[in-house]
Amino acid sequence: MKNVRNSRTAPSGDDSELTYSELNFAAASQNSTIHTSAEPETTYAQIAVRSQSAQPNAGSEVAPGKDQRQQETAGGTNSKKSRCLGLVALLIIISLFAIIIGLTVYVLQLTQDFSEAKKEQRTLRERGDWLNASLANSVRNLTEMSGRFQNISETLSQSRQKAISLCATLRNMSDSLCPSGWKLHNHSCYRFSIATENWDTAKRECESLNSHLLIINTDQEQNFAIKSMPDKNKQYFIGLTDRGSEGNWKWVDGTPVSKSHWLKNQPDNWNGDEHCGTVSKVDGEDVFGWNDVPCSMEFPFICEKLAPSSIGAAAFEKYCP
Ligand code: CA
Ligand code: CA
Ligand code: CA
C-alpha cells in the first residue's frame, strides 16, 4: 500500500471547497488483476481521501472510480490556475523588467544631468576664480596707480613752488635790467620822450634804441601807457598808422588792430590827412583814447622793447602770470 499525503481543495456540492489534508492510495490487493508487461501501470484499488479537519476514518474513503474523475477535474483546474499563475508571473516579471529598465534609464539620465551640472559648476567656479583674480589684479594696479598719482601730485606741487620762485627771481632780474629812463611793465621797457618829433622821426628814434613805437596789445598796457604819460595834456605818438590803406589801421610791426581804443568820433581822418595815431586826452575830461592826426605834426612819443631777460616774453606771460 502506498500513501501520498497532500493538502488541496476539492469541489463540493454547494460550490464551496473542502480542504483535504491526506490522500491515500491503496495498492491493489492480491485479488486484484496483475498487469502484464503490456500494462505496466500500477492500479490502485483504493484511494482514501480524508478531510483535513476530520479524523482518519475508513468510512471516508472514496471509491476508486469517482476519485479518479475528481482527480482529473482537479488536475484540469490546477493546470488552468498554473497557466494563469504563470501568465501573471510572466506579466509581473515583464513589468519588473520594464520598471528596472525605466529606473536604469532614469538613473542614467540623472547621472548624466548630475555630471553636466558638476561640469557647469566647475566651469562657473573657474570663471569666478578668474574674475576674482582679475578683480584683485585690477585693485592692485589701481592701488599702485593711486600711489604713483600721489607721488606725481607731490612732485608737481614741489615743481609749482619752484616755478613760482624762479618766476619771482626772473621778474626781479627784469625789473633791474630796463635801461635808465625806461619804465618796466610786464617784462617790457617803455620810454616816454620829452622831445617832440613827427611820426616818422619818432619811429626811427625808437628803432635806434632797439625798440619800436608803442604797440598796445592789452587793456593793461593801454592803462599803463596813460598812467605813465609825463604830461597828460599832451598827445603821444604810438606805432599806429593807416598809410597803407585809408581806414585800415595797423601797428608798426604790420599786425592789425585787434581791439581799438579810439576816442568818440575818431578816427575822423580830418582833411583827409590824418594817418598816424596818438594817445590823447579829451579836453576838460578825464577820458583818454586814440586819435588820428597828421603824421607831419610833432608830438612826444612812446618807445617799447622787451626787457633783456624777457626775450621769451610770451612764454614768460604764460608760465609766470
Ligand atoms: Ca606792446
Ligand atoms: Ca587816415
Ligand atoms: Ca582825428
Coordinates of C-alpha atoms and ligand atoms in Angstrom, one line a residue:
M1 CA 0.0 0.0 0.0
K2 CA 1.3 3.4 -0.9
N3 CA 0.2 6.6 1.0
V4 CA 0.6 10.1 -0.5
R5 CA -0.1 12.9 1.8
N6 CA -1.3 16.0 0.2
S7 CA -3.3 19.1 1.0
R8 CA -5.6 20.6 -1.6
T9 CA -9.1 21.6 -2.1
A10 CA -11.8 19.6 -3.6
P11 CA -15.1 20.8 -5.1
S12 CA -18.2 20.3 -3.1
G13 CA -21.8 20.2 -3.9
D14 CA -22.5 23.8 -2.9
D15 CA -19.5 25.1 -4.9
S16 CA -17.5 25.5 -1.7
E17 CA -14.2 23.8 -1.5
L18 CA -13.2 21.4 1.2
T19 CA -9.6 21.0 2.2
Y20 CA -8.1 17.7 2.3
S21 CA -5.0 17.0 4.3
E22 CA -4.3 13.5 3.2
L23 CA -4.8 11.5 0.1
N24 CA -4.2 7.7 0.4
F25 CA -3.7 5.4 -2.5
A26 CA -4.2 1.8 -1.7
A27 CA -2.4 -0.8 -3.8
A28 CA -4.4 -3.4 -5.4
S29 CA -4.9 -6.4 -3.2
Q30 CA -3.8 -9.8 -4.0
N31 CA -7.1 -10.3 -5.6
S32 CA -6.6 -7.6 -8.0
T33 CA -5.7 -8.1 -11.5
I34 CA -2.0 -8.5 -12.2
H35 CA -0.9 -6.4 -15.1
T36 CA 1.1 -7.8 -17.8
S37 CA 4.1 -6.3 -19.3
A38 CA 1.8 -4.6 -21.7
E39 CA 0.1 -2.9 -18.9
P40 CA 2.9 -1.7 -16.6
E41 CA 1.0 0.9 -14.8
T42 CA 0.1 0.3 -11.2
T43 CA -3.5 0.1 -10.4
Y44 CA -4.7 1.4 -7.2
A45 CA -7.6 -0.4 -5.8
Q46 CA -8.5 2.3 -3.2
I47 CA -7.9 6.0 -2.9
A48 CA -8.8 7.2 0.5
V49 CA -9.4 10.9 0.8
R50 CA -9.5 12.2 4.3
S51 CA -10.7 15.6 5.2
Q52 CA -8.0 17.7 6.9
S53 CA -10.4 18.6 9.6
A54 CA -11.9 15.2 10.0
Q55 CA -10.4 12.3 11.9
P56 CA -9.0 9.5 9.7
N57 CA -11.8 7.3 9.1
A58 CA -12.1 4.2 6.9
G59 CA -15.6 5.2 6.0
S60 CA -14.3 8.5 4.3
E61 CA -12.5 6.6 1.7
V62 CA -13.9 7.2 -1.8
A63 CA -14.4 4.6 -4.4
P64 CA -11.5 4.4 -6.9
G65 CA -13.6 5.4 -10.0
K66 CA -15.1 8.5 -8.5
D67 CA -11.8 9.7 -7.1
Q68 CA -10.2 9.4 -10.5
R69 CA -12.8 11.7 -12.1
Q70 CA -12.4 14.2 -9.3
Q71 CA -8.6 14.0 -9.7
E72 CA -8.9 14.6 -13.4
T73 CA -11.2 17.5 -12.8
A74 CA -8.9 18.9 -10.1
G75 CA -5.9 18.4 -12.4
G76 CA -7.5 20.4 -15.2
T77 CA -8.4 23.2 -12.8
N78 CA -4.9 23.2 -11.4
S79 CA -3.5 23.3 -14.9
K80 CA -5.6 26.4 -15.7
K81 CA -4.6 28.0 -12.5
S82 CA -1.0 27.2 -13.1
R83 CA -1.2 28.8 -16.6
C84 CA -2.9 31.8 -15.1
L85 CA -0.3 32.0 -12.3
G86 CA 2.4 31.6 -14.9
L87 CA 0.9 34.3 -17.1
V88 CA 0.6 36.6 -14.1
A89 CA 4.1 35.8 -13.0
L90 CA 5.3 36.5 -16.6
L91 CA 3.5 39.8 -16.6
I92 CA 5.0 40.6 -13.2
I93 CA 8.4 39.7 -14.5
I94 CA 8.0 41.8 -17.6
S95 CA 6.6 44.6 -15.6
L96 CA 9.5 44.4 -13.2
F97 CA 11.9 44.2 -16.1
A98 CA 10.3 47.3 -17.6
I99 CA 10.4 49.0 -14.3
I100 CA 14.1 48.1 -13.9
I101 CA 14.9 49.3 -17.4
G102 CA 13.0 52.5 -16.7
L103 CA 14.7 53.1 -13.4
T104 CA 18.1 52.3 -15.1
V105 CA 17.4 54.9 -17.8
Y106 CA 16.2 57.4 -15.2
V107 CA 19.3 56.8 -13.1
L108 CA 21.5 57.1 -16.2
Q109 CA 19.7 60.3 -17.1
L110 CA 20.1 61.6 -13.6
T111 CA 23.8 60.6 -13.6
Q112 CA 24.3 62.5 -16.9
D113 CA 22.4 65.5 -15.7
F114 CA 24.5 65.4 -12.5
S115 CA 27.7 65.1 -14.5
E116 CA 26.7 68.1 -16.6
A117 CA 25.7 70.1 -13.6
K118 CA 29.0 69.3 -12.0
K119 CA 30.8 70.3 -15.2
E120 CA 28.9 73.6 -15.3
Q121 CA 29.5 74.1 -11.7
R122 CA 33.2 73.6 -12.3
T123 CA 33.2 76.0 -15.2
L124 CA 31.4 78.6 -13.1
R125 CA 33.8 78.1 -10.3
E126 CA 36.7 78.5 -12.7
R127 CA 35.1 81.7 -14.1
G128 CA 34.5 83.0 -10.6
D129 CA 38.1 82.3 -9.7
W130 CA 39.3 84.1 -12.9
L131 CA 37.0 87.1 -12.2
N132 CA 38.3 87.2 -8.6
A133 CA 41.8 87.1 -9.8
S134 CA 41.2 89.8 -12.3
L135 CA 39.5 92.0 -9.8
A136 CA 42.3 91.5 -7.3
N137 CA 44.8 92.4 -10.0
S138 CA 42.8 95.5 -11.0
V139 CA 42.6 96.6 -7.4
R140 CA 46.3 96.1 -7.0
N141 CA 47.0 98.1 -10.2
L142 CA 44.6 100.8 -9.1
T143 CA 46.3 101.0 -5.7
E144 CA 49.7 101.2 -7.4
M145 CA 48.5 103.9 -9.8
S146 CA 47.0 105.8 -6.9
G147 CA 50.3 105.7 -5.2
R148 CA 52.1 106.9 -8.3
F149 CA 49.5 109.6 -8.8
Q150 CA 50.0 110.8 -5.2
N151 CA 53.8 110.9 -5.8
I152 CA 53.3 112.8 -9.1
S153 CA 51.0 115.2 -7.3
E154 CA 53.6 115.8 -4.6
T155 CA 56.3 116.3 -7.3
L156 CA 54.0 118.6 -9.3
S157 CA 53.3 120.7 -6.2
Q158 CA 57.1 121.0 -5.5
S159 CA 57.7 121.9 -9.1
R160 CA 55.0 124.5 -9.0
Q161 CA 56.6 126.1 -5.9
K162 CA 60.0 126.1 -7.7
A163 CA 58.4 127.7 -10.8
I164 CA 56.9 130.4 -8.7
S165 CA 60.2 131.1 -7.0
L166 CA 62.0 131.1 -10.4
C167 CA 59.4 133.4 -11.9
A168 CA 59.8 135.8 -9.0
T169 CA 63.6 135.8 -9.4
L170 CA 63.3 136.4 -13.2
R171 CA 60.8 139.2 -12.6
N172 CA 63.2 140.9 -10.2
M173 CA 66.1 140.5 -12.8
S174 CA 63.8 142.0 -15.5
D175 CA 63.0 145.0 -13.3
S176 CA 66.6 145.7 -12.8
L177 CA 67.5 145.3 -16.5
C178 CA 65.5 148.1 -18.1
P179 CA 67.8 150.9 -19.2
S180 CA 67.9 154.2 -17.3
G181 CA 64.9 156.4 -18.2
W182 CA 62.8 153.4 -19.2
K183 CA 59.9 152.0 -17.2
L184 CA 59.2 148.3 -16.8
H185 CA 55.8 146.9 -17.3
N186 CA 55.1 143.2 -17.8
H187 CA 58.5 142.3 -19.0
S188 CA 58.7 145.2 -21.4
C189 CA 60.5 148.5 -21.1
Y190 CA 58.9 151.8 -22.1
R191 CA 60.4 155.2 -22.8
F192 CA 58.2 158.4 -22.8
S193 CA 60.1 161.1 -24.7
I194 CA 60.2 164.7 -23.6
A195 CA 61.2 166.0 -27.0
T196 CA 58.6 166.2 -29.8
E197 CA 59.0 164.7 -33.2
N198 CA 56.9 163.9 -36.2
W199 CA 55.8 160.3 -36.5
D200 CA 58.5 159.1 -38.9
T201 CA 61.3 160.7 -36.9
A202 CA 59.8 159.3 -33.7
K203 CA 59.7 155.8 -35.3
R204 CA 63.3 156.0 -36.4
E205 CA 64.4 157.2 -33.0
C206 CA 62.7 154.3 -31.3
E207 CA 64.4 151.9 -33.7
S208 CA 67.8 153.4 -33.0
L209 CA 67.2 152.4 -29.4
N210 CA 66.5 148.8 -30.3
S211 CA 62.8 149.4 -29.7
H212 CA 59.7 150.4 -31.7
L213 CA 56.8 152.9 -31.3
L214 CA 54.4 151.6 -28.7
I215 CA 52.1 148.7 -29.8
I216 CA 49.2 148.4 -27.4
N217 CA 48.3 144.7 -27.1
T218 CA 46.2 144.7 -24.0
D219 CA 43.9 146.9 -21.9
Q220 CA 46.6 146.7 -19.1
E221 CA 49.2 148.1 -21.5
Q222 CA 46.8 150.8 -22.5
N223 CA 46.1 151.8 -18.9
F224 CA 49.9 151.7 -18.1
A225 CA 50.7 154.0 -21.0
I226 CA 48.0 156.5 -20.0
K227 CA 49.1 156.4 -16.3
S228 CA 52.8 156.8 -17.2
M229 CA 52.4 159.8 -19.6
P230 CA 54.6 162.6 -18.1
D231 CA 52.2 165.2 -19.4
K232 CA 48.6 164.0 -19.6
N233 CA 47.5 167.1 -21.5
K234 CA 49.7 166.2 -24.5
Q235 CA 49.2 163.7 -27.2
Y236 CA 51.9 160.9 -27.6
F237 CA 52.6 159.2 -30.9
I238 CA 52.2 155.4 -30.8
G239 CA 53.0 152.8 -33.5
L240 CA 49.6 153.1 -35.3
T241 CA 49.1 154.1 -38.9
D242 CA 46.7 153.7 -41.9
R243 CA 49.1 154.9 -44.5
G244 CA 49.0 151.7 -46.4
S245 CA 45.2 151.7 -46.8
E246 CA 42.9 154.5 -45.6
G247 CA 40.9 153.4 -42.6
N248 CA 42.8 150.1 -42.4
W249 CA 44.8 150.7 -39.2
K250 CA 47.9 148.6 -38.5
W251 CA 50.7 148.6 -36.0
V252 CA 54.2 149.2 -37.0
D253 CA 55.0 145.5 -37.0
G254 CA 52.3 145.0 -39.6
T255 CA 49.7 143.3 -37.3
P256 CA 46.1 144.5 -37.5
V257 CA 44.4 146.2 -34.6
S258 CA 42.6 143.5 -32.6
K259 CA 40.9 145.8 -30.1
S260 CA 40.7 149.5 -30.6
H261 CA 40.6 152.3 -28.0
W262 CA 39.5 155.2 -30.3
L263 CA 38.0 158.2 -28.7
K264 CA 34.5 159.1 -29.6
N265 CA 34.1 160.2 -33.3
Q266 CA 37.7 159.1 -34.0
P267 CA 39.4 158.3 -36.3
D268 CA 37.9 161.1 -38.4
N269 CA 40.8 161.5 -41.0
W270 CA 40.4 165.2 -40.7
N271 CA 41.0 167.0 -44.0
G272 CA 41.9 163.6 -45.4
D273 CA 45.4 163.9 -43.9
E274 CA 45.3 162.0 -40.6
H275 CA 47.1 158.7 -40.9
C276 CA 49.1 158.4 -37.7
G277 CA 47.8 157.5 -34.2
T278 CA 48.3 159.1 -30.8
V279 CA 47.1 158.5 -27.2
S280 CA 45.4 161.7 -26.2
K281 CA 43.1 163.1 -23.6
V282 CA 39.6 164.7 -24.2
D283 CA 39.8 168.4 -23.3
G284 CA 38.2 169.1 -20.0
E285 CA 37.5 165.4 -19.3
D286 CA 39.5 162.6 -17.7
V287 CA 39.0 160.5 -20.8
F288 CA 41.9 159.0 -22.7
G289 CA 41.9 157.2 -26.1
W290 CA 43.3 157.1 -29.6
N291 CA 43.1 159.9 -32.1
D292 CA 44.3 160.1 -35.7
V293 CA 46.5 163.1 -36.5
P294 CA 48.7 164.3 -39.4
C295 CA 51.9 162.3 -39.4
S296 CA 53.8 165.5 -40.0
M297 CA 52.8 167.1 -36.7
E298 CA 55.3 166.8 -33.8
F299 CA 54.4 165.2 -30.6
P300 CA 56.2 163.3 -27.8
F301 CA 56.2 159.6 -28.4
I302 CA 56.4 156.3 -26.6
C303 CA 59.0 153.6 -27.4
E304 CA 58.7 150.0 -26.3
K305 CA 61.0 147.0 -26.2
L306 CA 61.2 143.7 -24.3
A307 CA 63.4 143.7 -21.2
P308 CA 66.7 142.0 -21.9
S309 CA 65.9 138.9 -19.8
S310 CA 62.4 138.7 -21.2
I311 CA 63.1 137.7 -24.8
G312 CA 60.8 134.8 -24.2
A313 CA 58.1 137.3 -23.0
A314 CA 55.2 135.3 -24.4
A315 CA 56.3 132.2 -22.6
F316 CA 57.0 134.2 -19.5
E317 CA 53.5 135.6 -19.6
K318 CA 52.1 132.1 -20.0
Y319 CA 54.2 130.4 -17.3
C320 CA 54.7 133.3 -14.9
P321 CA 51.3 135.0 -14.6
Ligands
CA1 CA 53.1 146.2 -26.5
CA2 CA 43.7 158.3 -42.2
CA3 CA 41.4 162.8 -35.8

